[in-house]
PDB file of C-alpha atoms in Angstrom:
ATOM      1  CA  MET P   1      -2.091  21.052  20.111  1.00 43.00           C
ATOM      2  CA  THR P   2       0.496  18.494  19.008  1.00 66.00           C
ATOM      3  CA  GLN P   3      -1.037  15.457  17.376  1.00 86.00           C
ATOM      4  CA  LYS P   4       0.147  12.074  18.598  1.00 94.00           C
ATOM      5  CA  VAL P   5       0.107   9.198  16.120  1.00 97.00           C
ATOM      6  CA  ALA P   6       0.351   5.505  16.998  1.00 97.00           C
ATOM      7  CA  VAL P   7       1.234   2.750  14.535  1.00 97.00           C
ATOM      8  CA  LEU P   8      -0.234  -0.526  15.774  1.00 97.00           C
ATOM      9  CA  GLY P   9       1.194  -3.861  14.689  1.00 93.00           C
ATOM     10  CA  THR P  10       4.311  -2.323  13.187  1.00 92.00           C
ATOM     11  CA  GLY P  11       5.560  -4.674  10.468  1.00 90.00           C
ATOM     12  CA  LYS P  12       7.436  -3.727   7.303  1.00 91.00           C
ATOM     13  CA  ILE P  13       4.805  -1.334   5.963  1.00 92.00           C
ATOM     14  CA  GLY P  14       4.186   0.130   9.401  1.00 93.00           C
ATOM     15  CA  GLU P  15       7.899   0.721   9.860  1.00 94.00           C
ATOM     16  CA  ALA P  16       8.178   2.302   6.415  1.00 93.00           C
ATOM     17  CA  LEU P  17       5.348   4.639   7.346  1.00 94.00           C
ATOM     18  CA  LEU P  18       6.993   5.463  10.676  1.00 94.00           C
ATOM     19  CA  SER P  19      10.325   6.155   8.990  1.00 94.00           C
ATOM     20  CA  GLY P  20       8.663   8.341   6.344  1.00 92.00           C
ATOM     21  CA  MET P  21       6.874  10.399   8.970  1.00 92.00           C
ATOM     22  CA  ILE P  22      10.126  11.082  10.813  1.00 94.00           C
ATOM     23  CA  ARG P  23      11.884  12.069   7.584  1.00 91.00           C
ATOM     24  CA  GLY P  24       8.907  14.326   6.884  1.00 89.00           C
ATOM     25  CA  GLY P  25       9.466  16.245  10.113  1.00 90.00           C
ATOM     26  CA  TRP P  26       7.394  14.394  12.720  1.00 93.00           C
ATOM     27  CA  ALA P  27       9.093  14.336  16.110  1.00 95.00           C
ATOM     28  CA  PRO P  28       9.723  10.831  17.473  1.00 96.00           C
ATOM     29  CA  SER P  29       8.234  12.035  20.760  1.00 95.00           C
ATOM     30  CA  ASP P  30       4.886  12.437  18.959  1.00 96.00           C
ATOM     31  CA  LEU P  31       4.916   8.878  17.639  1.00 97.00           C
ATOM     32  CA  LEU P  32       4.014   5.632  19.382  1.00 97.00           C
ATOM     33  CA  VAL P  33       4.397   2.052  18.172  1.00 97.00           C
ATOM     34  CA  THR P  34       3.073  -1.328  19.176  1.00 96.00           C
ATOM     35  CA  ALA P  35       4.386  -4.730  18.146  1.00 94.00           C
ATOM     36  CA  ARG P  36       3.412  -8.294  18.917  1.00 90.00           C
ATOM     37  CA  ARG P  37       6.917  -9.268  20.087  1.00 92.00           C
ATOM     38  CA  ARG P  38       8.868  -7.378  22.737  1.00 91.00           C
ATOM     39  CA  GLU P  39      12.116  -7.712  20.758  1.00 94.00           C
ATOM     40  CA  ARG P  40      10.470  -6.017  17.794  1.00 94.00           C
ATOM     41  CA  ALA P  41       9.197  -3.158  19.967  1.00 93.00           C
ATOM     42  CA  GLU P  42      12.658  -2.665  21.451  1.00 93.00           C
ATOM     43  CA  GLN P  43      14.178  -2.678  17.982  1.00 95.00           C
ATOM     44  CA  LEU P  44      11.828   0.080  16.801  1.00 96.00           C
ATOM     45  CA  HIS P  45      12.553   2.149  19.909  1.00 95.00           C
ATOM     46  CA  ALA P  46      16.302   1.822  19.384  1.00 96.00           C
ATOM     47  CA  ARG P  47      16.111   2.564  15.665  1.00 95.00           C
ATOM     48  CA  TYR P  48      13.741   5.563  15.692  1.00 96.00           C
ATOM     49  CA  GLY P  49      13.606   6.838  19.258  1.00 96.00           C
ATOM     50  CA  VAL P  50       9.841   6.301  19.438  1.00 96.00           C
ATOM     51  CA  GLU P  51       8.039   5.003  22.503  1.00 96.00           C
ATOM     52  CA  ALA P  52       6.830   1.407  22.344  1.00 96.00           C
ATOM     53  CA  VAL P  53       3.583   0.856  24.245  1.00 96.00           C
ATOM     54  CA  SER P  54       0.724  -1.623  24.529  1.00 95.00           C
ATOM     55  CA  ASN P  55      -2.262  -1.443  22.192  1.00 95.00           C
ATOM     56  CA  ALA P  56      -4.485  -0.175  25.013  1.00 94.00           C
ATOM     57  CA  GLU P  57      -1.961   2.527  25.971  1.00 95.00           C
ATOM     58  CA  ALA P  58      -1.732   3.633  22.336  1.00 95.00           C
ATOM     59  CA  ALA P  59      -5.520   3.892  22.093  1.00 94.00           C
ATOM     60  CA  LYS P  60      -5.680   6.079  25.181  1.00 93.00           C
ATOM     61  CA  ALA P  61      -2.759   8.372  24.307  1.00 94.00           C
ATOM     62  CA  ALA P  62      -2.762   8.898  20.530  1.00 96.00           C
ATOM     63  CA  ASP P  63      -5.018  11.206  18.505  1.00 96.00           C
ATOM     64  CA  THR P  64      -4.615   9.011  15.402  1.00 97.00           C
ATOM     65  CA  LEU P  65      -4.380   5.218  15.403  1.00 97.00           C
ATOM     66  CA  ILE P  66      -2.999   3.505  12.302  1.00 97.00           C
ATOM     67  CA  LEU P  67      -3.889  -0.197  12.289  1.00 97.00           C
ATOM     68  CA  THR P  68      -1.390  -2.133  10.173  1.00 93.00           C
ATOM     69  CA  VAL P  69      -2.060  -5.695  11.325  1.00 91.00           C
ATOM     70  CA  LYS P  70      -3.055  -8.401   8.856  1.00 88.00           C
ATOM     71  CA  PRO P  71      -6.767  -8.592   7.937  1.00 85.00           C
ATOM     72  CA  GLN P  72      -7.229 -11.885   9.785  1.00 86.00           C
ATOM     73  CA  ASP P  73      -5.908 -10.302  13.000  1.00 90.00           C
ATOM     74  CA  MET P  74      -8.050  -7.154  12.842  1.00 92.00           C
ATOM     75  CA  GLY P  75     -11.076  -8.520  14.700  1.00 92.00           C
ATOM     76  CA  ALA P  76      -9.038  -9.490  17.758  1.00 94.00           C
ATOM     77  CA  LEU P  77      -7.251  -6.128  17.744  1.00 95.00           C
ATOM     78  CA  LEU P  78     -10.526  -4.188  17.631  1.00 95.00           C
ATOM     79  CA  THR P  79     -11.928  -6.248  20.498  1.00 95.00           C
ATOM     80  CA  GLU P  80      -8.851  -5.254  22.520  1.00 95.00           C
ATOM     81  CA  LEU P  81      -8.999  -1.592  21.485  1.00 95.00           C
ATOM     82  CA  ALA P  82     -12.732  -0.836  21.584  1.00 94.00           C
ATOM     83  CA  PRO P  83     -13.027  -0.106  25.321  1.00 94.00           C
ATOM     84  CA  HIS P  84     -10.157   2.408  25.125  1.00 94.00           C
ATOM     85  CA  ILE P  85     -10.912   4.474  21.989  1.00 93.00           C
ATOM     86  CA  PRO P  86     -12.854   7.714  22.535  1.00 91.00           C
ATOM     87  CA  THR P  87     -14.969   8.958  19.627  1.00 90.00           C
ATOM     88  CA  ASP P  88     -12.607  11.874  18.976  1.00 91.00           C
ATOM     89  CA  ARG P  89      -9.836   9.506  17.842  1.00 94.00           C
ATOM     90  CA  LEU P  90      -9.147   9.008  14.150  1.00 97.00           C
ATOM     91  CA  VAL P  91      -8.767   5.339  13.226  1.00 98.00           C
ATOM     92  CA  ILE P  92      -6.906   4.608   9.992  1.00 98.00           C
ATOM     93  CA  SER P  93      -7.058   1.066   8.632  1.00 96.00           C
ATOM     94  CA  GLY P  94      -4.427  -0.316   6.293  1.00 91.00           C
ATOM     95  CA  ALA P  95      -5.999  -3.778   6.044  1.00 88.00           C
ATOM     96  CA  ALA P  96      -6.857  -4.992   2.566  1.00 83.00           C
ATOM     97  CA  GLY P  97     -10.489  -5.754   1.888  1.00 85.00           C
ATOM     98  CA  ILE P  98     -11.970  -4.645   5.217  1.00 90.00           C
ATOM     99  CA  PRO P  99     -14.582  -1.864   4.837  1.00 93.00           C
ATOM    100  CA  THR P 100     -14.887   1.073   7.215  1.00 95.00           C
ATOM    101  CA  SER P 101     -18.296  -0.250   8.325  1.00 95.00           C
ATOM    102  CA  TYR P 102     -16.503  -3.217   9.929  1.00 94.00           C
ATOM    103  CA  PHE P 103     -14.668  -0.812  12.255  1.00 96.00           C
ATOM    104  CA  GLU P 104     -17.669   1.450  12.831  1.00 96.00           C
ATOM    105  CA  GLU P 105     -19.742  -1.524  14.030  1.00 95.00           C
ATOM    106  CA  ARG P 106     -17.074  -2.502  16.570  1.00 95.00           C
ATOM    107  CA  LEU P 107     -16.071   0.924  17.876  1.00 96.00           C
ATOM    108  CA  ALA P 108     -18.035   3.605  19.711  1.00 94.00           C
ATOM    109  CA  ALA P 109     -20.760   5.268  17.633  1.00 95.00           C
ATOM    110  CA  GLY P 110     -19.431   8.245  15.716  1.00 96.00           C
ATOM    111  CA  THR P 111     -15.765   7.155  15.619  1.00 96.00           C
ATOM    112  CA  PRO P 112     -14.171   8.506  12.410  1.00 98.00           C
ATOM    113  CA  VAL P 113     -12.540   5.803  10.286  1.00 98.00           C
ATOM    114  CA  VAL P 114     -10.407   6.263   7.180  1.00 98.00           C
ATOM    115  CA  ARG P 115      -9.445   3.332   4.970  1.00 97.00           C
ATOM    116  CA  VAL P 116      -6.061   3.404   3.234  1.00 97.00           C
ATOM    117  CA  MET P 117      -4.656   0.920   0.728  1.00 95.00           C
ATOM    118  CA  THR P 118      -0.937   1.475   0.279  1.00 94.00           C
ATOM    119  CA  ASN P 119       1.645  -0.797  -1.362  1.00 94.00           C
ATOM    120  CA  THR P 120       5.166  -2.102  -0.796  1.00 93.00           C
ATOM    121  CA  PRO P 121       6.988   0.737  -2.643  1.00 94.00           C
ATOM    122  CA  ALA P 122       6.336   2.577   0.628  1.00 93.00           C
ATOM    123  CA  LEU P 123       9.640   0.947   1.564  1.00 92.00           C
ATOM    124  CA  VAL P 124      11.403   3.227  -0.957  1.00 93.00           C
ATOM    125  CA  ASP P 125       9.089   6.262  -0.627  1.00 93.00           C
ATOM    126  CA  GLU P 126       7.326   5.519  -3.929  1.00 95.00           C
ATOM    127  CA  ALA P 127       4.016   4.170  -2.631  1.00 95.00           C
ATOM    128  CA  MET P 128       0.573   4.922  -3.959  1.00 96.00           C
ATOM    129  CA  SER P 129      -1.796   5.205  -1.001  1.00 97.00           C
ATOM    130  CA  VAL P 130      -5.505   5.225  -1.828  1.00 97.00           C
ATOM    131  CA  ILE P 131      -7.652   6.943   0.813  1.00 98.00           C
ATOM    132  CA  SER P 132     -11.393   6.661   1.520  1.00 98.00           C
ATOM    133  CA  ALA P 133     -13.597   8.162   4.210  1.00 98.00           C
ATOM    134  CA  GLY P 134     -15.913   6.204   6.445  1.00 97.00           C
ATOM    135  CA  THR P 135     -19.331   7.474   7.527  1.00 97.00           C
ATOM    136  CA  HIS P 136     -18.048   9.831  10.231  1.00 97.00           C
ATOM    137  CA  ALA P 137     -14.736  10.912   8.666  1.00 97.00           C
ATOM    138  CA  THR P 138     -14.500  14.547   7.561  1.00 97.00           C
ATOM    139  CA  GLY P 139     -12.276  16.387   5.127  1.00 97.00           C
ATOM    140  CA  SER P 140      -9.874  17.197   7.945  1.00 97.00           C
ATOM    141  CA  HIS P 141      -9.579  13.501   8.775  1.00 97.00           C
ATOM    142  CA  LEU P 142      -8.751  12.715   5.146  1.00 98.00           C
ATOM    143  CA  ALA P 143      -6.201  15.540   5.122  1.00 97.00           C
ATOM    144  CA  ARG P 144      -4.536  14.076   8.215  1.00 96.00           C
ATOM    145  CA  ALA P 145      -4.303  10.679   6.531  1.00 97.00           C
ATOM    146  CA  GLU P 146      -2.814  12.328   3.444  1.00 97.00           C
ATOM    147  CA  GLU P 147      -0.263  14.153   5.574  1.00 95.00           C
ATOM    148  CA  ILE P 148       0.843  10.888   7.136  1.00 95.00           C
ATOM    149  CA  PHE P 149       0.969   8.750   3.996  1.00 96.00           C
ATOM    150  CA  SER P 150       2.507  11.405   1.741  1.00 95.00           C
ATOM    151  CA  GLY P 151       5.746  10.735   3.627  1.00 92.00           C
ATOM    152  CA  VAL P 152       6.127   7.458   1.726  1.00 94.00           C
ATOM    153  CA  GLY P 153       4.802   8.414  -1.723  1.00 96.00           C
ATOM    154  CA  LYS P 154       1.696   9.738  -3.435  1.00 96.00           C
ATOM    155  CA  THR P 155      -1.888   9.711  -2.192  1.00 97.00           C
ATOM    156  CA  LEU P 156      -5.221   9.565  -3.983  1.00 98.00           C
ATOM    157  CA  ARG P 157      -8.745  10.004  -2.597  1.00 98.00           C
ATOM    158  CA  VAL P 158     -11.406   7.651  -3.951  1.00 97.00           C
ATOM    159  CA  PRO P 159     -14.926   6.635  -2.889  1.00 97.00           C
ATOM    160  CA  GLU P 160     -14.774   3.500  -0.758  1.00 96.00           C
ATOM    161  CA  SER P 161     -16.757   1.642  -3.417  1.00 94.00           C
ATOM    162  CA  GLN P 162     -13.609   1.803  -5.586  1.00 95.00           C
ATOM    163  CA  GLN P 163     -11.245   0.424  -2.945  1.00 94.00           C
ATOM    164  CA  ASP P 164     -11.434  -3.207  -4.089  1.00 92.00           C
ATOM    165  CA  ALA P 165     -10.505  -2.170  -7.630  1.00 94.00           C
ATOM    166  CA  CYS P 166      -7.636  -0.039  -6.295  1.00 94.00           C
ATOM    167  CA  THR P 167      -6.412  -2.959  -4.211  1.00 92.00           C
ATOM    168  CA  ALA P 168      -6.319  -5.152  -7.308  1.00 94.00           C
ATOM    169  CA  LEU P 169      -4.641  -2.530  -9.468  1.00 95.00           C
ATOM    170  CA  SER P 170      -2.309  -0.713  -7.091  1.00 95.00           C
ATOM    171  CA  GLY P 171      -2.081  -2.648  -3.831  1.00 93.00           C
ATOM    172  CA  SER P 172      -1.136  -5.846  -5.656  1.00 94.00           C
ATOM    173  CA  GLY P 173       0.297  -3.991  -8.653  1.00 95.00           C
ATOM    174  CA  PRO P 174       4.000  -4.180  -7.763  1.00 96.00           C
ATOM    175  CA  ALA P 175       3.796  -7.988  -7.730  1.00 96.00           C
ATOM    176  CA  TYR P 176       2.644  -8.009 -11.357  1.00 96.00           C
ATOM    177  CA  PHE P 177       5.665  -5.957 -12.396  1.00 96.00           C
ATOM    178  CA  PHE P 178       8.019  -8.185 -10.399  1.00 97.00           C
ATOM    179  CA  PHE P 179       6.450 -11.188 -12.111  1.00 97.00           C
ATOM    180  CA  LEU P 180       6.965  -9.569 -15.529  1.00 96.00           C
ATOM    181  CA  VAL P 181      10.602  -8.742 -14.768  1.00 96.00           C
ATOM    182  CA  GLU P 182      11.146 -12.334 -13.601  1.00 97.00           C
ATOM    183  CA  ALA P 183       9.708 -13.698 -16.857  1.00 97.00           C
ATOM    184  CA  MET P 184      11.696 -11.255 -19.015  1.00 97.00           C
ATOM    185  CA  THR P 185      14.886 -12.137 -17.148  1.00 97.00           C
ATOM    186  CA  ASP P 186      14.298 -15.810 -17.916  1.00 97.00           C
ATOM    187  CA  ALA P 187      13.756 -14.860 -21.557  1.00 97.00           C
ATOM    188  CA  GLY P 188      17.018 -12.925 -21.583  1.00 97.00           C
ATOM    189  CA  ILE P 189      18.857 -15.990 -20.267  1.00 98.00           C
ATOM    190  CA  LEU P 190      17.204 -18.117 -22.949  1.00 97.00           C
ATOM    191  CA  LEU P 191      18.453 -15.611 -25.540  1.00 97.00           C
ATOM    192  CA  GLY P 192      22.012 -16.038 -24.289  1.00 98.00           C
ATOM    193  CA  LEU P 193      22.510 -13.242 -21.752  1.00 98.00           C
ATOM    194  CA  PRO P 194      23.952 -13.763 -18.246  1.00 98.00           C
ATOM    195  CA  ARG P 195      21.309 -13.349 -15.531  1.00 97.00           C
ATOM    196  CA  ASP P 196      22.862 -10.215 -14.009  1.00 97.00           C
ATOM    197  CA  LYS P 197      23.062  -8.418 -17.347  1.00 98.00           C
ATOM    198  CA  ALA P 198      19.513  -9.415 -18.308  1.00 97.00           C
ATOM    199  CA  HIS P 199      18.302  -8.144 -14.927  1.00 97.00           C
ATOM    200  CA  ASP P 200      20.072  -4.791 -15.266  1.00 97.00           C
ATOM    201  CA  LEU P 201      18.754  -4.265 -18.792  1.00 97.00           C
ATOM    202  CA  ILE P 202      15.160  -5.000 -17.829  1.00 97.00           C
ATOM    203  CA  VAL P 203      15.167  -2.997 -14.576  1.00 97.00           C
ATOM    204  CA  GLN P 204      16.523   0.102 -16.302  1.00 97.00           C
ATOM    205  CA  ALA P 205      14.014  -0.315 -19.148  1.00 97.00           C
ATOM    206  CA  ALA P 206      11.229  -0.510 -16.526  1.00 96.00           C
ATOM    207  CA  ILE P 207      12.468   2.600 -14.682  1.00 96.00           C
ATOM    208  CA  GLY P 208      12.838   4.559 -17.910  1.00 97.00           C
ATOM    209  CA  ALA P 209       9.410   3.533 -19.162  1.00 97.00           C
ATOM    210  CA  ALA P 210       7.789   4.440 -15.820  1.00 96.00           C
ATOM    211  CA  VAL P 211       9.390   7.884 -15.800  1.00 96.00           C
ATOM    212  CA  MET P 212       8.226   8.490 -19.382  1.00 97.00           C
ATOM    213  CA  LEU P 213       4.687   7.463 -18.454  1.00 96.00           C
ATOM    214  CA  ARG P 214       4.744   9.774 -15.438  1.00 94.00           C
ATOM    215  CA  ASP P 215       6.398  12.820 -17.011  1.00 97.00           C
ATOM    216  CA  SER P 216       5.548  12.865 -20.715  1.00 96.00           C
ATOM    217  CA  GLY P 217       1.774  13.256 -20.447  1.00 94.00           C
ATOM    218  CA  GLU P 218       1.449  10.877 -23.399  1.00 96.00           C
ATOM    219  CA  HIS P 219      -1.042   8.004 -23.545  1.00 96.00           C
ATOM    220  CA  PRO P 220       0.689   4.615 -23.172  1.00 96.00           C
ATOM    221  CA  VAL P 221      -0.554   3.624 -26.631  1.00 96.00           C
ATOM    222  CA  LYS P 222       1.309   6.590 -28.119  1.00 97.00           C
ATOM    223  CA  LEU P 223       4.485   5.761 -26.208  1.00 97.00           C
ATOM    224  CA  ARG P 224       4.283   2.144 -27.363  1.00 96.00           C
ATOM    225  CA  GLU P 225       3.717   3.215 -30.962  1.00 96.00           C
ATOM    226  CA  ASN P 226       6.845   5.373 -30.777  1.00 96.00           C
ATOM    227  CA  VAL P 227       8.870   2.201 -30.147  1.00 96.00           C
ATOM    228  CA  THR P 228       6.992   0.059 -32.680  1.00 95.00           C
ATOM    229  CA  SER P 229       8.368   0.580 -36.166  1.00 94.00           C
ATOM    230  CA  PRO P 230       6.761  -1.153 -39.179  1.00 94.00           C
ATOM    231  CA  ALA P 231       7.883  -4.758 -39.650  1.00 94.00           C
ATOM    232  CA  GLY P 232      10.373  -4.318 -36.808  1.00 95.00           C
ATOM    233  CA  THR P 233      11.339  -6.362 -33.791  1.00 96.00           C
ATOM    234  CA  THR P 234       8.875  -4.777 -31.375  1.00 96.00           C
ATOM    235  CA  ILE P 235       5.742  -5.348 -33.439  1.00 96.00           C
ATOM    236  CA  ASN P 236       6.668  -9.007 -33.797  1.00 96.00           C
ATOM    237  CA  ALA P 237       6.981  -9.288 -30.033  1.00 96.00           C
ATOM    238  CA  ILE P 238       3.664  -7.460 -29.499  1.00 96.00           C
ATOM    239  CA  ARG P 239       1.963  -9.842 -31.941  1.00 96.00           C
ATOM    240  CA  GLU P 240       3.141 -12.818 -29.892  1.00 96.00           C
ATOM    241  CA  LEU P 241       1.879 -11.217 -26.678  1.00 96.00           C
ATOM    242  CA  GLU P 242      -1.530 -10.702 -28.298  1.00 96.00           C
ATOM    243  CA  ASN P 243      -1.521 -14.236 -29.735  1.00 97.00           C
ATOM    244  CA  HIS P 244      -0.948 -15.606 -26.246  1.00 97.00           C
ATOM    245  CA  GLY P 245      -3.753 -13.532 -24.767  1.00 97.00           C
ATOM    246  CA  VAL P 246      -1.561 -11.503 -22.403  1.00 95.00           C
ATOM    247  CA  ARG P 247      -3.947  -8.539 -22.375  1.00 95.00           C
ATOM    248  CA  ALA P 248      -6.937 -10.761 -21.556  1.00 97.00           C
ATOM    249  CA  ALA P 249      -4.908 -12.605 -18.910  1.00 96.00           C
ATOM    250  CA  LEU P 250      -4.021  -9.328 -17.187  1.00 96.00           C
ATOM    251  CA  ILE P 251      -7.656  -8.237 -17.110  1.00 96.00           C
ATOM    252  CA  ALA P 252      -8.696 -11.619 -15.706  1.00 97.00           C
ATOM    253  CA  ALA P 253      -5.920 -11.458 -13.098  1.00 96.00           C
ATOM    254  CA  LEU P 254      -7.025  -8.048 -11.851  1.00 96.00           C
ATOM    255  CA  GLU P 255     -10.654  -9.186 -11.705  1.00 96.00           C
ATOM    256  CA  ALA P 256      -9.525 -12.173  -9.612  1.00 96.00           C
ATOM    257  CA  ALA P 257      -7.646  -9.879  -7.227  1.00 93.00           C
ATOM    258  CA  ARG P 258     -10.689  -7.591  -6.930  1.00 92.00           C
ATOM    259  CA  ASP P 259     -12.957 -10.555  -6.231  1.00 92.00           C
ATOM    260  CA  ARG P 260     -10.577 -11.787  -3.528  1.00 89.00           C
ATOM    261  CA  SER P 261     -10.644  -8.341  -1.921  1.00 85.00           C
ATOM    262  CA  ARG P 262     -14.449  -8.492  -1.907  1.00 84.00           C
ATOM    263  CA  ALA P 263     -14.333 -11.970  -0.365  1.00 85.00           C
ATOM    264  CA  LEU P 264     -12.087 -10.711   2.436  1.00 76.00           C
ATOM    265  CA  ALA P 265     -14.526  -7.860   3.044  1.00 71.00           C
ATOM    266  CA  SER P 266     -17.431 -10.284   3.379  1.00 71.00           C
ATOM    267  CA  GLY P 267     -15.520 -12.448   5.849  1.00 66.00           C
ATOM    268  CA  ASN P 268     -14.893 -15.333   3.465  1.00 60.00           C
ATOM    269  CA  GLY P 269     -11.188 -15.465   4.314  1.00 58.00           C
TER     270      GLY P 269
END
C-alpha cells in the first residue's frame, strides 16, 4: 500500500523536506501539505504539484504526519488534530525541545510518535537529522522517519534523553559557524582585505576543513596540529584564542542552548 505523508505547517524547513522527498522519488500525489495562509498553500501546490489541505483533512488521509510548526504553536495544533488521528498514524515532530510524551498525552493512547531534530542545511540537502522513538514507536517507524529525512541529508538515531544535547550541538550548530565566519570576515577587513575577498577565503577554508574532517578519519586535534608549525603564525593565533577563553566560551554556549531546550520541554517558554 502506498504511504501518504503530510507536512503540516510547511515553512522553510517543511518545504525543504517536501522538496527533498520529491527529489528522492516520492510522487507528489502521495504528499499533502498544510499552511496557515491560503497564499502559501497555493504557492506550494503550484511549485510541487502537491495537494494542499486542512490540518484535519491531512490527519484523516495521511499515514505519516510531520509537524513542522513552531514549538509555541504545537499545543493548538494538537488540540485541532487529536480528534482526527487514528492510532495507526505515525506522528513525527520537528519541534525543538518538545518531548514525545507531550504528544502521547494529547493523542489517542498508543499513537506512535517519533521526534526529529533537523537543522537549516536541510535547505541545501546537507542536514543532520537526529531521530528518537517515543514509547509506542517501533523500528519500522524509525526507518520511515529515516527514509523521509535522508532526502535532505544524514540521519542519526539517538535515545530521546540525548535530544537536548543534539539540539544544542547540531540543531543550533550552523548558527555558531555563521557567527564564526562573520567574526573572521570582520578580522579580514581589519587586516586590510576587501569584504568579498575575506568572505570567499573564509568560506572556502570552512568547506575544505569540513570535507577533511568528514573524509580523512583523522581526529580534529591531529588535523589542527598538521597546520600548526613550531613558532609559526597558526600557533600564535591559537594561543590568543586560548587566552581569550574561546574553548570555555563554546562549552558554556552549548550548555546554555541545551538548558534552553530543556526549558522549552518543561513549558517555560
